[in-house]
CSV table of C-alpha atoms in Angstrom, one decimal:
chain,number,residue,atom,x,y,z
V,1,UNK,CA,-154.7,3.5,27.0
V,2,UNK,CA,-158.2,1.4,26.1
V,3,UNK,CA,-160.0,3.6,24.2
V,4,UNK,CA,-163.1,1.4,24.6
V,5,UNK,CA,-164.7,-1.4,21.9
V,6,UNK,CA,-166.1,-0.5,18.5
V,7,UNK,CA,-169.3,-2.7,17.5
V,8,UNK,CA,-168.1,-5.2,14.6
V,9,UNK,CA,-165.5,-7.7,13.5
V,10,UNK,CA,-162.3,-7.8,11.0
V,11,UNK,CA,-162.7,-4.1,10.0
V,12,UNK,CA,-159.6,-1.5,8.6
V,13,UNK,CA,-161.2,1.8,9.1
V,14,UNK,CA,-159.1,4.1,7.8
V,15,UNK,CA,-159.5,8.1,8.3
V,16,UNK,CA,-162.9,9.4,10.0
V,17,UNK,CA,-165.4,10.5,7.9
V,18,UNK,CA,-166.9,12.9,9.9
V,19,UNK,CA,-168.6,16.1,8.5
V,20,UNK,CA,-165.6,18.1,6.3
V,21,UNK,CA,-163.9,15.2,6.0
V,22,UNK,CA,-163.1,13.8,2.4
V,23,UNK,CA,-165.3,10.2,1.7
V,24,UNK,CA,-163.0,7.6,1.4
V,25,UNK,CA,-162.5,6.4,-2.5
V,26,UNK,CA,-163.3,2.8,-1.1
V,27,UNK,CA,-165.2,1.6,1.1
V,28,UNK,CA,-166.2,-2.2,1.8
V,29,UNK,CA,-168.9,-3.8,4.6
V,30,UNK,CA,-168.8,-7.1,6.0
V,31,UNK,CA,-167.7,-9.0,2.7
V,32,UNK,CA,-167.9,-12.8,2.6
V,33,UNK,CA,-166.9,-15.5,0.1
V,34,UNK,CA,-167.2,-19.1,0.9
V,35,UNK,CA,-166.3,-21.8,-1.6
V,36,UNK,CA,-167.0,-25.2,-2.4
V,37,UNK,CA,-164.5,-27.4,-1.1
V,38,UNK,CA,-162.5,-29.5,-3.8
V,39,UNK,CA,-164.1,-32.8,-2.7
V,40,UNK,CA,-168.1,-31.0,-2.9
V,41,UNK,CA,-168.5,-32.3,0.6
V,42,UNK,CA,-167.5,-28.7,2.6
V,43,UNK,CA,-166.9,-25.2,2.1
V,44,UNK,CA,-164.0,-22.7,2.4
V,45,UNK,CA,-164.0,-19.9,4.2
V,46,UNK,CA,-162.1,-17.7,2.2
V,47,UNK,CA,-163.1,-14.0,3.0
V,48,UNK,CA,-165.5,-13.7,6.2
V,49,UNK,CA,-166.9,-10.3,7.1
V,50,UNK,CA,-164.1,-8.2,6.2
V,51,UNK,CA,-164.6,-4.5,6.3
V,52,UNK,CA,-161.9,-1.9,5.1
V,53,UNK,CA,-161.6,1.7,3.7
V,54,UNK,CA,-159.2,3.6,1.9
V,55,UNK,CA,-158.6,7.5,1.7
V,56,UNK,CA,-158.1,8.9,-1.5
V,57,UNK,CA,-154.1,9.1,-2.2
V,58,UNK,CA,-153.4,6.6,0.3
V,59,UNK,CA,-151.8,3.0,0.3
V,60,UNK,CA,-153.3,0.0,2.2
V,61,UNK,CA,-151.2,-2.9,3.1
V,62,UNK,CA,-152.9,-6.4,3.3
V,63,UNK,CA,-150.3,-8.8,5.1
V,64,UNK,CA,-150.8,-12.2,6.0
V,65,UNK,CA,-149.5,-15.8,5.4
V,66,UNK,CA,-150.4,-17.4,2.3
V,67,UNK,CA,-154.1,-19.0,1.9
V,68,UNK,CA,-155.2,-16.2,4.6
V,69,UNK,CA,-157.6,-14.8,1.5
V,70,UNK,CA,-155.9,-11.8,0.6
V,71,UNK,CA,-156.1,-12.3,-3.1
V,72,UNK,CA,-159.9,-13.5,-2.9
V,73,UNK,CA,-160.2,-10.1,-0.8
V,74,UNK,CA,-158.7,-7.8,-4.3
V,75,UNK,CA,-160.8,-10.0,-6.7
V,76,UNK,CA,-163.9,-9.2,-4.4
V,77,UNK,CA,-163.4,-5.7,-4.2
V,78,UNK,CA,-163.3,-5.4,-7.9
V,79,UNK,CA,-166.1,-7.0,-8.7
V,80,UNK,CA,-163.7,-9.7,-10.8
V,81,UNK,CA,-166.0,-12.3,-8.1
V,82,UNK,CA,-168.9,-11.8,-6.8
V,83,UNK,CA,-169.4,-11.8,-3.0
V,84,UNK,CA,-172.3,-13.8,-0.8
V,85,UNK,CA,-172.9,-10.7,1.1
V,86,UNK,CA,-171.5,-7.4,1.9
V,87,UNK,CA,-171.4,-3.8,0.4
V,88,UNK,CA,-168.5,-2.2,-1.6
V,89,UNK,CA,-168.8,1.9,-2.5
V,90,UNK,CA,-166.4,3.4,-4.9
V,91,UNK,CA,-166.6,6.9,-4.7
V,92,UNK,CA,-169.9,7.0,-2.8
V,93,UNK,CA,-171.4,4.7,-5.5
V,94,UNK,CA,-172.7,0.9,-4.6
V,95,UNK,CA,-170.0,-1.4,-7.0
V,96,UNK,CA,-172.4,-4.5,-6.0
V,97,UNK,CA,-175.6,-2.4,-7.5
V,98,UNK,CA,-174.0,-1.3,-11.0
V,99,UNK,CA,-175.5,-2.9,-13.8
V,100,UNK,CA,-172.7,-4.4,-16.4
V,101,UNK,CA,-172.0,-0.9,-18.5
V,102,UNK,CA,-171.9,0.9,-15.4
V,103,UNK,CA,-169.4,-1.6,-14.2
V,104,UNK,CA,-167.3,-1.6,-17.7
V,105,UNK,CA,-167.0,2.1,-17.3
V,106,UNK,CA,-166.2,1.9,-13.2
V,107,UNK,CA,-164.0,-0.5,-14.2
V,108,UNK,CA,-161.6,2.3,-15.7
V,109,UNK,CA,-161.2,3.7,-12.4
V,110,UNK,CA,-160.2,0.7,-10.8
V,111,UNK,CA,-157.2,-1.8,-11.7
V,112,UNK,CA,-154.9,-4.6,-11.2
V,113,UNK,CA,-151.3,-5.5,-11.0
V,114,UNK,CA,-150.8,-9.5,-10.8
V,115,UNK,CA,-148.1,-11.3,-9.0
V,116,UNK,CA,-146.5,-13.2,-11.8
V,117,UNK,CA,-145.6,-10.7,-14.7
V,118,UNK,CA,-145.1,-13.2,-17.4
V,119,UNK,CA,-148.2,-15.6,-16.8
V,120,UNK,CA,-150.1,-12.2,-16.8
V,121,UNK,CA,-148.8,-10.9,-20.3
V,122,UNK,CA,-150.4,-12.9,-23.7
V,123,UNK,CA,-146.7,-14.1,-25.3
V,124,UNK,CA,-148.4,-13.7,-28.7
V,125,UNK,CA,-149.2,-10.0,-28.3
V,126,UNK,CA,-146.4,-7.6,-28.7
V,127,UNK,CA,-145.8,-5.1,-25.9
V,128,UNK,CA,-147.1,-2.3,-27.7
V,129,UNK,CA,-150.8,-4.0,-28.0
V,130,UNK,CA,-150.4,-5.4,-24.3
V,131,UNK,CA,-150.5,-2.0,-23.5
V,132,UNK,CA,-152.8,-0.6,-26.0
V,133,UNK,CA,-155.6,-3.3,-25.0
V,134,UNK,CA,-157.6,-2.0,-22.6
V,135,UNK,CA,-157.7,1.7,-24.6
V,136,UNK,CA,-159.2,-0.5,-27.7
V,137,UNK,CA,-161.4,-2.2,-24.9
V,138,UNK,CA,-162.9,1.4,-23.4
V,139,UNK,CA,-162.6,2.9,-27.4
V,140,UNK,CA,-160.3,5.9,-26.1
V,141,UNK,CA,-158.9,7.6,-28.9
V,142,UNK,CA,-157.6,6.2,-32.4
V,143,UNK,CA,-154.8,4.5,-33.5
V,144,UNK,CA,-152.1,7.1,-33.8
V,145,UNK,CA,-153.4,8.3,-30.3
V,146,UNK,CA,-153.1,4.8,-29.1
V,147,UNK,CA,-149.6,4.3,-30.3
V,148,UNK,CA,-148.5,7.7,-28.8
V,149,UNK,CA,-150.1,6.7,-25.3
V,150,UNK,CA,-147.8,3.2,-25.3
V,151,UNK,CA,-145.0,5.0,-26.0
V,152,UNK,CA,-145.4,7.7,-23.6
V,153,UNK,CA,-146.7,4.9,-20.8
V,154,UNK,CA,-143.5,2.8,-21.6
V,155,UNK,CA,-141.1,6.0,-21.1
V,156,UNK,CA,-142.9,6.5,-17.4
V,157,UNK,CA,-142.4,3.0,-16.2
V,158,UNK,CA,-138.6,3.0,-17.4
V,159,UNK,CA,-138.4,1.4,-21.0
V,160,UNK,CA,-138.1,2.8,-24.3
V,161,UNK,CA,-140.4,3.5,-26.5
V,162,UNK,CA,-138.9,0.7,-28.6
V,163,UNK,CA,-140.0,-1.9,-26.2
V,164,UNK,CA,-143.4,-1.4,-27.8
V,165,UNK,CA,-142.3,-3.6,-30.6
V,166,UNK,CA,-141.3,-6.6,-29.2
V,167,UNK,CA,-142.6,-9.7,-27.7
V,168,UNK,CA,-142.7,-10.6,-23.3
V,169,UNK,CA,-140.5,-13.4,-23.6
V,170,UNK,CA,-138.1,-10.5,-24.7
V,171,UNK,CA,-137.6,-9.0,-21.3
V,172,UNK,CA,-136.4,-10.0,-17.7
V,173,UNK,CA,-139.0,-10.1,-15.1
V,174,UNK,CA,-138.6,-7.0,-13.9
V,175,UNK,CA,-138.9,-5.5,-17.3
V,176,UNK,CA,-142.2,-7.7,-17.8
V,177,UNK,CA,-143.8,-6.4,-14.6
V,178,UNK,CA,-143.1,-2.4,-15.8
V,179,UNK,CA,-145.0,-3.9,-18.7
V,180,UNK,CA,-148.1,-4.9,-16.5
V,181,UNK,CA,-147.8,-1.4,-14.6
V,182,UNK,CA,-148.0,0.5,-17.7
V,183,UNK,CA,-150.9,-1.0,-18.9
V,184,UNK,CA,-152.2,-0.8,-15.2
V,185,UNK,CA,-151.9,2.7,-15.2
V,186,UNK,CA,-152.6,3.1,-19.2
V,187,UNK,CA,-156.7,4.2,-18.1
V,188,UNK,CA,-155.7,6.6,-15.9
V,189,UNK,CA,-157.3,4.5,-13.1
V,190,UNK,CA,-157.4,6.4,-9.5
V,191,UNK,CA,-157.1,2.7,-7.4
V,192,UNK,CA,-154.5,0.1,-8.5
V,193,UNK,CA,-154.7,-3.4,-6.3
V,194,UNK,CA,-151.2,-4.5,-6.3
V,195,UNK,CA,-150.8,-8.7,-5.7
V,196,UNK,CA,-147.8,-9.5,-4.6
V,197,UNK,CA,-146.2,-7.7,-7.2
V,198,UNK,CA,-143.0,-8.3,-6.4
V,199,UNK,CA,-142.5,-11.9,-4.8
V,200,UNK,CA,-141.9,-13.2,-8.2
V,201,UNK,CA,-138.8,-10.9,-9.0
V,202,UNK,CA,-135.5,-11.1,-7.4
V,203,UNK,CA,-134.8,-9.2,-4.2
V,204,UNK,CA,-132.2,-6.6,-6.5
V,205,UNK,CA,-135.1,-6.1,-8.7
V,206,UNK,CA,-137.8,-6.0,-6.3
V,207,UNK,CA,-136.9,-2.2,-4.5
V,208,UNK,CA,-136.6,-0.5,-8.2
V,209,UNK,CA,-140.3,-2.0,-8.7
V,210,UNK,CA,-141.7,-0.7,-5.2
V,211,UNK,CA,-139.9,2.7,-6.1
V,212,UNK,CA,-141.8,2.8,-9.4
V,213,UNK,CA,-144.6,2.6,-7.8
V,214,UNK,CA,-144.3,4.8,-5.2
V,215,UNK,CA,-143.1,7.4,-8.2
V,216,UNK,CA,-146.4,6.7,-10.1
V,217,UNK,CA,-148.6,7.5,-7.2
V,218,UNK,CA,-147.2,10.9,-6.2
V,219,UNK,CA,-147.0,11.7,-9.9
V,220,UNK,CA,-150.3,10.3,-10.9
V,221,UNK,CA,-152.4,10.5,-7.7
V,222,UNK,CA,-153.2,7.0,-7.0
V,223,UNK,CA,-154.5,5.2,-4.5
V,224,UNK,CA,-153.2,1.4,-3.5
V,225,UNK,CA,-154.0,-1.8,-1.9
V,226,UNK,CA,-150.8,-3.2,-1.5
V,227,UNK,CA,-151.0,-6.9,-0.9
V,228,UNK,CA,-148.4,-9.3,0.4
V,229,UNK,CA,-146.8,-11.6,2.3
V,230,UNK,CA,-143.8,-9.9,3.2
V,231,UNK,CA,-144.0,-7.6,6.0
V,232,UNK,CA,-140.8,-5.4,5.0
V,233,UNK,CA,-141.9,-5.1,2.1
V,234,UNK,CA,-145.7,-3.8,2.9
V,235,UNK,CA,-143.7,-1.2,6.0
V,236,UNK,CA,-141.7,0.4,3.2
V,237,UNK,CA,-144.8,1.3,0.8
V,238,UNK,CA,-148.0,1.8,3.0
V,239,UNK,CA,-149.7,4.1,4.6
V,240,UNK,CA,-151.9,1.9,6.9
V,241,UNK,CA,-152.0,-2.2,7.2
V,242,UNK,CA,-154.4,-4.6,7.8
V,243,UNK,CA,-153.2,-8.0,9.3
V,244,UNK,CA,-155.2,-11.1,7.6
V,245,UNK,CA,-155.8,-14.3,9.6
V,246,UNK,CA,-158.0,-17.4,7.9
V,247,UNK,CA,-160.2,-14.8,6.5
V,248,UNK,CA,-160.9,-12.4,8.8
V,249,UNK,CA,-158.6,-8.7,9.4
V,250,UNK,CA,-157.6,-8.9,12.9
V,251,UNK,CA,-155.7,-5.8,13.5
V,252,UNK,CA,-155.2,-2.5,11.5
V,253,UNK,CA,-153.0,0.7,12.2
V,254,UNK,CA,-150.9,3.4,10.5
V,255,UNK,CA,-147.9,1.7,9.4
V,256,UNK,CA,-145.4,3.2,12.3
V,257,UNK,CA,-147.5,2.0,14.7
V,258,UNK,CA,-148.0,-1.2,13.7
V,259,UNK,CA,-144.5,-1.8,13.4
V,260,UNK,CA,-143.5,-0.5,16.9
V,261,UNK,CA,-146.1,-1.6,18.6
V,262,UNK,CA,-148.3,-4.4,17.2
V,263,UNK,CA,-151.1,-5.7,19.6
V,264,UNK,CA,-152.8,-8.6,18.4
V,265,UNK,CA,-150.7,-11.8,19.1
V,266,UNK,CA,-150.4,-12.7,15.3
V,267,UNK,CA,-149.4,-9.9,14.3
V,268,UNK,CA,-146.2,-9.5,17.0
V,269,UNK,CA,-145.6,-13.0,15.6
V,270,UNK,CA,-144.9,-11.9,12.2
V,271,UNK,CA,-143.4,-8.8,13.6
V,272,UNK,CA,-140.6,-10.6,15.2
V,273,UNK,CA,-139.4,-12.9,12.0
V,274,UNK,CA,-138.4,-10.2,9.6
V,275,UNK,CA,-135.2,-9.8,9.9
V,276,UNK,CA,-133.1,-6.7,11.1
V,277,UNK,CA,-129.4,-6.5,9.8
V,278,UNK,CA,-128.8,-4.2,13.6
V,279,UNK,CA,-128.5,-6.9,16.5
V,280,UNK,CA,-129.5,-4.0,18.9
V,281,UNK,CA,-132.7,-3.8,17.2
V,282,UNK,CA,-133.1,-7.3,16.7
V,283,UNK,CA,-136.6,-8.5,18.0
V,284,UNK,CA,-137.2,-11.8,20.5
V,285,UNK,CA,-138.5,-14.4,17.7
V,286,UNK,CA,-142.2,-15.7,18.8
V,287,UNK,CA,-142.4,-18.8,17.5
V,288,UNK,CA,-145.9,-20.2,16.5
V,289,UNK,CA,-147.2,-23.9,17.5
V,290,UNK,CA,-149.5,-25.7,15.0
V,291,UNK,CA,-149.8,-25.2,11.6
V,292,UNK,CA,-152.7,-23.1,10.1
V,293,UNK,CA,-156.1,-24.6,10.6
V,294,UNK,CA,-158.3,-25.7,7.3
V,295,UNK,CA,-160.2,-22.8,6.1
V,296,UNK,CA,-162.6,-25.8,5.0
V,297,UNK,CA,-163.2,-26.1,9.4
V,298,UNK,CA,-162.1,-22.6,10.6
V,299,UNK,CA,-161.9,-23.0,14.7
V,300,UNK,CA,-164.5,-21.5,16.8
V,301,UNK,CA,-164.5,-18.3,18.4
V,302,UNK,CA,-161.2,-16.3,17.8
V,303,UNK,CA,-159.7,-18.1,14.6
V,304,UNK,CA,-156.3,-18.1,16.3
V,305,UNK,CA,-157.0,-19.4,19.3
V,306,UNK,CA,-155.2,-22.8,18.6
V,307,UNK,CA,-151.6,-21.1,17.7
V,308,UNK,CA,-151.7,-18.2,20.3
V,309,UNK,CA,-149.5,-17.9,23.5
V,310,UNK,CA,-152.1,-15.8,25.3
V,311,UNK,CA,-155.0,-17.9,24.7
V,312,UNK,CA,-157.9,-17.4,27.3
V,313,UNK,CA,-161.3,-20.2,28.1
V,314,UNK,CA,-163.3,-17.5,26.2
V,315,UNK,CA,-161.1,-17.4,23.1
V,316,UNK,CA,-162.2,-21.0,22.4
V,317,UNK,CA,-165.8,-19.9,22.1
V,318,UNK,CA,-166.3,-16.3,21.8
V,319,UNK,CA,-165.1,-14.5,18.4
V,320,UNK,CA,-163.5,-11.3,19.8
V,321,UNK,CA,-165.3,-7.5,18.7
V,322,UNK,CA,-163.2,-4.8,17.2
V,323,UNK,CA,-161.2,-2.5,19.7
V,324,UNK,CA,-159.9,1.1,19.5
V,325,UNK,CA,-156.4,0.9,20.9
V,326,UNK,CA,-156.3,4.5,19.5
V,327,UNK,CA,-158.5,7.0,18.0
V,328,UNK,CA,-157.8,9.8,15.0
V,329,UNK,CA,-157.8,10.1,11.8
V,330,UNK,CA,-156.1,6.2,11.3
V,331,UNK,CA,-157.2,4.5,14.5
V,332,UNK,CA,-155.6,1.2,16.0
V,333,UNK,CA,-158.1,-1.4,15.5
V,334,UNK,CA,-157.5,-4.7,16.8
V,335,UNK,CA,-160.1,-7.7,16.9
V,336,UNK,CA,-158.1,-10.0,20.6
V,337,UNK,CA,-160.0,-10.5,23.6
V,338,UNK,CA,-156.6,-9.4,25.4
V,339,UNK,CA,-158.2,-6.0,24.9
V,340,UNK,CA,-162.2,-6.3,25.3
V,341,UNK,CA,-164.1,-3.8,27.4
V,342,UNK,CA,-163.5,-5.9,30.4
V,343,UNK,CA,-159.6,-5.5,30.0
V,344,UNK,CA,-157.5,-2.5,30.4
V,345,UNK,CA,-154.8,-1.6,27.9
V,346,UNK,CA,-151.7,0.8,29.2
């Protein structure tokens, strides 16, 4: 049923914030981050007015095809680039407004998992000071303490404490990316962004690194931003996802209800090409015209206007407001002109 239009654009509310509600950990306001274009002649519209929370303890999925700025979107929120405008709060304090030692120490609380766990990992550092480098970095304890911490941190993520000895190009990639969790999690941090860290491993490695971290979180009460490409992948660990197109979020919901019912037309595209091993369950493939337009020349209006099989005079023109397809605690939010106030939803 409509639930009627929420001022705004590409936003992923997550759980109200109403008076007795908890704050979320993070929260982030119309963040934008253009680059020059590789010739100096244009600009690329990497991240444009995106707006997203997350609940303490929860997990965030970002989903999206590749080159939709999901990656630009984790480096923005911590602080790694700076954005040309928009807000970010962690914990009720204003990220964009700490000084550099306010931001050193934030930085404890915040950290990130790369995609490519060997790139990620110095190869002339052994695993032991990997690990130990960002509790040198912060000063946090001494050297005994430090060496006890490794050990312990390599026993949680599934590797002796042996490993600590030894060099990266020692270990498979699945190995190598418990290596980048541990020293991940190795500040106590409260928010991990995770980028696409699996898509690098094989698919039998792949699920015992997505139950790791799943383990971590209830154990050490994290939060995650869980970003990837691969919508199976993003159902089986989040909470809540956020759909990325060319820049922009165009659709967020809890997990379950993204899956069984996705509204905005991209999103029921990518919906319908993972596969499902039960032919009763088996989806009707939508297949996409056209290719993804240059984020150096984004289209105007709706950004997906020139791929979508519902596209409308309006959608040419007009870039569609955010809609409440459901209310609560984790609304339905979805950014299509197929569900403005002049249109009725059932």
């Amino acid at each position: 049923m409509h639930a009627g239009a929420a001022a705004g654009r590409a936003t992923a509310a997550g759980p109200a914030t109403a008076a007795g509600a908890a704050a979320p950990l993070l929260e982030a306001s119309g963040l934008t981050k253009y680059f020059p274009a590789r010739d100096g002649r244009g600009t690329v519209h990497a991240v444009d007015g995106v707006s997203l929370t997350l609940a303490r303890g929860e997990t965030l999925g970002i989903v999206g095809e590749s080159g939709c700025g999901k990656s630009t979107l984790a480096r923005l929120l911590l602080r790694l680039i700076e954005p040309d405008s928009g807000t970010i709060r962690f914990d009720g304090e204003d990220l964009l407004g700490a000084g550099r030692a306010a931001l050193r120490a934030r930085r404890r609380d915040m950290q990130l998992v790369f995609q490519d766990p060997y790139a990620s990992l110095d190869p002339r550092m052994t695993v032991g000071a990997i690990v130990a480098e960002p509790l040198a970095i912060h000063r946090m304890g001494t050297g005994r303490q430090r060496r006890e911490k490794v050990a312990e941190l390599l026993e949680l993520v599934g590797l002796g404490a042996d490993a600590a000895t030894r060099y990266p190009h020692e270990f498979s990639g699945g190995q190598r990316q418990r290596i980048g969790i541990a020293r991940a999690i190795a500040l106590e941090p409260r928010l991990i962004i995770a980028d696409e860290p699996v898509s690098a491993l094989d698919v039998s490695i792949q699920s015992q690194i997505l139950n790791l971290l799943l383990e971590l979180k209830g154990r050490l009460g994290l939060s995650y931003i869980f970003i990837s490409h691969d919508l199976a992948v993003v159902e089986h660990v989040s909470d809540r996802v956020a759909v990325m197109y060319l820049g922009r979020i165009v659709e967020t919901a809890p997990t379950e209800t993204l899956y069984a019912r996705p509204s905005h037309p991209y999103t029921q595209a990518l919906i319908s090409a993972i596969p499902q091993p039960d032919p009763a369950q088996r989806r009707a493939r939508i297949v996409l015209s056209g290719d993804i337009p240059s984020p150096e020349q984004p289209p105007p209006g709706c950004r997906f206007h020139p791929r979508c099989p519902h596209v409308m005079e309006k959608c040419r023109t007009v870039v569609p407001g955010t809609t409440t397809l459901q209310g609560g605690a984790s609304p339905h939010l979805v950014d299509c002109h197929l569900y403005g106030p002049d249109r009725q939803v059932s």
